[in-house]
């Protein structure tokens, strides 16, 4: 079988003294692949952070509702307005907004919303409800 020679071996040198070669079609392919993989990691990381933010907001809403209900139950004997004002104040201190509050006997039922931003320009709300009152035997 005859040997084929590299045609660039006998090519005339260019002005800089380098031999002109044919362009390699695969040159830069690994760079594009690495950039694409990096983009995939960034996208998955961003959406993973958004899911974590939603879970944290849900927990914050539950804590604000629980503490608001306990604060309202402590003032339940003073009436509906005083109990709900106390619940609203404590929910606000936990970055929540009291959506509903009412007394059921000596029990206080509250619903709290917490706003969060999982992605830039996207605001969502997590809500939680809680009930607190005296222990019944």
PDB file of C-alpha atoms in Angstrom:
ATOM      1  CA  UNK A   1       0.000   0.000   0.000  1.00  0.00           C
ATOM      2  CA  UNK A   2       1.485   3.337  -0.980  1.00  0.00           C
ATOM      3  CA  UNK A   3       2.206   5.862   1.698  1.00  0.00           C
ATOM      4  CA  UNK A   4       0.445   9.173   1.545  1.00  0.00           C
ATOM      5  CA  UNK A   5       2.359  12.170   2.628  1.00  0.00           C
ATOM      6  CA  UNK A   6       1.069  15.148   4.484  1.00  0.00           C
ATOM      7  CA  UNK A   7       0.524  17.870   1.843  1.00  0.00           C
ATOM      8  CA  UNK A   8       1.482  20.558   4.328  1.00  0.00           C
ATOM      9  CA  UNK A   9       5.034  19.142   4.458  1.00  0.00           C
ATOM     10  CA  UNK A  10       5.793  20.451   1.000  1.00  0.00           C
ATOM     11  CA  UNK A  11       3.718  23.648   1.254  1.00  0.00           C
ATOM     12  CA  UNK A  12       5.624  26.891   0.840  1.00  0.00           C
ATOM     13  CA  UNK A  13       6.249  28.805   4.052  1.00  0.00           C
ATOM     14  CA  UNK A  14       4.205  31.905   4.729  1.00  0.00           C
ATOM     15  CA  UNK A  15       5.565  35.373   5.506  1.00  0.00           C
ATOM     16  CA  UNK A  16       6.145  34.494   9.169  1.00  0.00           C
ATOM     17  CA  UNK A  17       8.023  31.369   8.257  1.00  0.00           C
ATOM     18  CA  UNK A  18       5.162  29.073   9.291  1.00  0.00           C
ATOM     19  CA  UNK A  19       3.765  26.413   7.038  1.00  0.00           C
ATOM     20  CA  UNK A  20       0.144  26.987   5.985  1.00  0.00           C
ATOM     21  CA  UNK A  21      -2.153  24.135   7.022  1.00  0.00           C
ATOM     22  CA  UNK A  22      -5.742  23.322   6.287  1.00  0.00           C
ATOM     23  CA  UNK A  23      -8.147  24.511   8.985  1.00  0.00           C
ATOM     24  CA  UNK A  24      -9.232  21.845  11.449  1.00  0.00           C
ATOM     25  CA  UNK A  25     -13.032  21.595  11.590  1.00  0.00           C
ATOM     26  CA  UNK A  26     -13.008  20.228  15.135  1.00  0.00           C
ATOM     27  CA  UNK A  27     -10.939  23.022  16.591  1.00  0.00           C
ATOM     28  CA  UNK A  28     -12.866  24.772  19.427  1.00  0.00           C
ATOM     29  CA  UNK A  29     -15.448  21.995  19.817  1.00  0.00           C
ATOM     30  CA  UNK A  30     -14.397  21.267  23.392  1.00  0.00           C
ATOM     31  CA  UNK A  31     -14.782  24.943  24.305  1.00  0.00           C
ATOM     32  CA  UNK A  32     -18.368  25.003  23.071  1.00  0.00           C
ATOM     33  CA  UNK A  33     -19.103  21.761  24.931  1.00  0.00           C
ATOM     34  CA  UNK A  34     -17.678  23.131  28.187  1.00  0.00           C
ATOM     35  CA  UNK A  35     -19.653  26.366  27.811  1.00  0.00           C
ATOM     36  CA  UNK A  36     -22.849  24.397  27.252  1.00  0.00           C
ATOM     37  CA  UNK A  37     -22.166  22.237  30.307  1.00  0.00           C
ATOM     38  CA  UNK A  38     -21.488  25.355  32.377  1.00  0.00           C
ATOM     39  CA  UNK A  39     -24.784  26.864  31.231  1.00  0.00           C
ATOM     40  CA  UNK A  40     -26.629  23.692  32.237  1.00  0.00           C
ATOM     41  CA  UNK A  41     -25.059  23.858  35.713  1.00  0.00           C
ATOM     42  CA  UNK A  42     -26.034  27.514  36.091  1.00  0.00           C
ATOM     43  CA  UNK A  43     -29.642  26.846  35.036  1.00  0.00           C
ATOM     44  CA  UNK A  44     -30.021  23.850  37.356  1.00  0.00           C
ATOM     45  CA  UNK A  45     -28.378  25.768  40.204  1.00  0.00           C
ATOM     46  CA  UNK A  46     -30.715  28.725  39.724  1.00  0.00           C
ATOM     47  CA  UNK A  47     -33.832  26.576  39.744  1.00  0.00           C
ATOM     48  CA  UNK A  48     -32.511  24.582  42.696  1.00  0.00           C
ATOM     49  CA  UNK A  49     -32.054  27.824  44.611  1.00  0.00           C
ATOM     50  CA  UNK A  50     -35.618  28.850  43.691  1.00  0.00           C
ATOM     51  CA  UNK A  51     -36.978  25.580  45.092  1.00  0.00           C
ATOM     52  CA  UNK A  52     -34.996  26.050  48.291  1.00  0.00           C
ATOM     53  CA  UNK A  53     -36.281  29.644  48.587  1.00  0.00           C
ATOM     54  CA  UNK A  54     -39.868  28.394  48.291  1.00  0.00           C
ATOM     55  CA  UNK A  55     -39.300  25.800  51.008  1.00  0.00           C
ATOM     56  CA  UNK A  56     -37.717  28.360  53.316  1.00  0.00           C
ATOM     57  CA  UNK A  57     -40.594  30.800  52.751  1.00  0.00           C
ATOM     58  CA  UNK A  58     -43.080  28.059  53.595  1.00  0.00           C
ATOM     59  CA  UNK A  59     -41.237  27.379  56.862  1.00  0.00           C
ATOM     60  CA  UNK A  60     -41.089  31.096  57.682  1.00  0.00           C
ATOM     61  CA  UNK A  61     -44.844  31.383  57.083  1.00  0.00           C
ATOM     62  CA  UNK A  62     -45.507  28.408  59.370  1.00  0.00           C
ATOM     63  CA  UNK A  63     -43.336  29.884  62.133  1.00  0.00           C
ATOM     64  CA  UNK A  64     -44.969  33.309  61.804  1.00  0.00           C
ATOM     65  CA  UNK A  65     -48.437  31.704  61.941  1.00  0.00           C
ATOM     66  CA  UNK A  66     -47.566  29.577  64.979  1.00  0.00           C
ATOM     67  CA  UNK A  67     -46.073  32.472  66.919  1.00  0.00           C
ATOM     68  CA  UNK A  68     -48.895  34.790  65.878  1.00  0.00           C
ATOM     69  CA  UNK A  69     -51.498  32.286  67.073  1.00  0.00           C
ATOM     70  CA  UNK A  70     -49.693  31.881  70.395  1.00  0.00           C
ATOM     71  CA  UNK A  71     -49.477  35.656  70.852  1.00  0.00           C
ATOM     72  CA  UNK A  72     -53.164  36.002  70.051  1.00  0.00           C
ATOM     73  CA  UNK A  73     -54.125  33.168  72.389  1.00  0.00           C
ATOM     74  CA  UNK A  74     -52.255  34.874  75.224  1.00  0.00           C
ATOM     75  CA  UNK A  75     -54.554  37.897  74.744  1.00  0.00           C
ATOM     76  CA  UNK A  76     -57.775  35.980  73.913  1.00  0.00           C
ATOM     77  CA  UNK A  77     -59.484  37.048  77.125  1.00  0.00           C
ATOM     78  CA  UNK A  78     -59.071  40.718  76.115  1.00  0.00           C
ATOM     79  CA  UNK A  79     -61.256  40.271  73.034  1.00  0.00           C
ATOM     80  CA  UNK A  80     -61.038  39.616  69.330  1.00  0.00           C
ATOM     81  CA  UNK A  81     -59.475  42.960  68.342  1.00  0.00           C
ATOM     82  CA  UNK A  82     -56.702  42.851  70.952  1.00  0.00           C
ATOM     83  CA  UNK A  83     -55.875  39.185  70.266  1.00  0.00           C
ATOM     84  CA  UNK A  84     -55.686  39.747  66.498  1.00  0.00           C
ATOM     85  CA  UNK A  85     -53.614  42.929  66.926  1.00  0.00           C
ATOM     86  CA  UNK A  86     -51.119  40.972  69.018  1.00  0.00           C
ATOM     87  CA  UNK A  87     -51.050  38.166  66.431  1.00  0.00           C
ATOM     88  CA  UNK A  88     -50.557  40.682  63.608  1.00  0.00           C
ATOM     89  CA  UNK A  89     -47.682  42.390  65.402  1.00  0.00           C
ATOM     90  CA  UNK A  90     -45.805  39.146  65.999  1.00  0.00           C
ATOM     91  CA  UNK A  91     -46.459  37.881  62.453  1.00  0.00           C
ATOM     92  CA  UNK A  92     -45.079  41.169  61.113  1.00  0.00           C
ATOM     93  CA  UNK A  93     -41.922  40.791  63.180  1.00  0.00           C
ATOM     94  CA  UNK A  94     -41.367  37.486  61.386  1.00  0.00           C
ATOM     95  CA  UNK A  95     -41.727  39.094  57.918  1.00  0.00           C
ATOM     96  CA  UNK A  96     -45.287  37.818  57.594  1.00  0.00           C
ATOM     97  CA  UNK A  97     -48.585  39.505  56.880  1.00  0.00           C
ATOM     98  CA  UNK A  98     -51.669  38.484  58.842  1.00  0.00           C
ATOM     99  CA  UNK A  99     -54.357  37.545  56.317  1.00  0.00           C
ATOM    100  CA  UNK A 100     -57.083  36.340  58.641  1.00  0.00           C
ATOM    101  CA  UNK A 101     -57.601  36.098  62.379  1.00  0.00           C
ATOM    102  CA  UNK A 102     -60.598  35.168  64.475  1.00  0.00           C
ATOM    103  CA  UNK A 103     -61.451  33.778  67.879  1.00  0.00           C
ATOM    104  CA  UNK A 104     -63.231  30.476  68.316  1.00  0.00           C
ATOM    105  CA  UNK A 105     -63.973  30.493  72.030  1.00  0.00           C
ATOM    106  CA  UNK A 106     -60.533  30.897  73.561  1.00  0.00           C
ATOM    107  CA  UNK A 107     -58.786  29.512  70.478  1.00  0.00           C
ATOM    108  CA  UNK A 108     -57.195  31.876  67.976  1.00  0.00           C
ATOM    109  CA  UNK A 109     -57.066  30.886  64.304  1.00  0.00           C
ATOM    110  CA  UNK A 110     -54.640  32.845  62.115  1.00  0.00           C
ATOM    111  CA  UNK A 111     -53.468  32.701  58.517  1.00  0.00           C
ATOM    112  CA  UNK A 112     -50.168  34.367  57.594  1.00  0.00           C
ATOM    113  CA  UNK A 113     -48.561  35.054  54.218  1.00  0.00           C
ATOM    114  CA  UNK A 114     -44.844  35.537  53.550  1.00  0.00           C
ATOM    115  CA  UNK A 115     -43.720  37.050  50.244  1.00  0.00           C
ATOM    116  CA  UNK A 116     -40.509  35.801  48.633  1.00  0.00           C
ATOM    117  CA  UNK A 117     -38.633  36.184  45.341  1.00  0.00           C
ATOM    118  CA  UNK A 118     -37.449  32.810  44.007  1.00  0.00           C
ATOM    119  CA  UNK A 119     -36.097  34.312  40.761  1.00  0.00           C
ATOM    120  CA  UNK A 120     -35.348  37.923  39.879  1.00  0.00           C
ATOM    121  CA  UNK A 121     -38.560  39.664  38.862  1.00  0.00           C
ATOM    122  CA  UNK A 122     -40.770  36.851  40.168  1.00  0.00           C
ATOM    123  CA  UNK A 123     -42.509  37.349  43.523  1.00  0.00           C
ATOM    124  CA  UNK A 124     -44.563  34.610  45.135  1.00  0.00           C
ATOM    125  CA  UNK A 125     -46.411  34.165  48.430  1.00  0.00           C
ATOM    126  CA  UNK A 126     -46.279  31.273  50.899  1.00  0.00           C
ATOM    127  CA  UNK A 127     -49.192  30.938  53.311  1.00  0.00           C
ATOM    128  CA  UNK A 128     -49.699  28.992  56.530  1.00  0.00           C
ATOM    129  CA  UNK A 129     -52.445  28.689  59.127  1.00  0.00           C
ATOM    130  CA  UNK A 130     -52.213  27.939  62.833  1.00  0.00           C
ATOM    131  CA  UNK A 131     -54.494  27.500  65.807  1.00  0.00           C
ATOM    132  CA  UNK A 132     -53.612  28.092  69.445  1.00  0.00           C
ATOM    133  CA  UNK A 133     -55.571  28.087  72.674  1.00  0.00           C
ATOM    134  CA  UNK A 134     -55.826  26.529  76.117  1.00  0.00           C
ATOM    135  CA  UNK A 135     -55.274  22.815  76.630  1.00  0.00           C
ATOM    136  CA  UNK A 136     -58.472  20.822  76.961  1.00  0.00           C
ATOM    137  CA  UNK A 137     -58.485  17.625  78.943  1.00  0.00           C
TER     138      UNK A 137
END
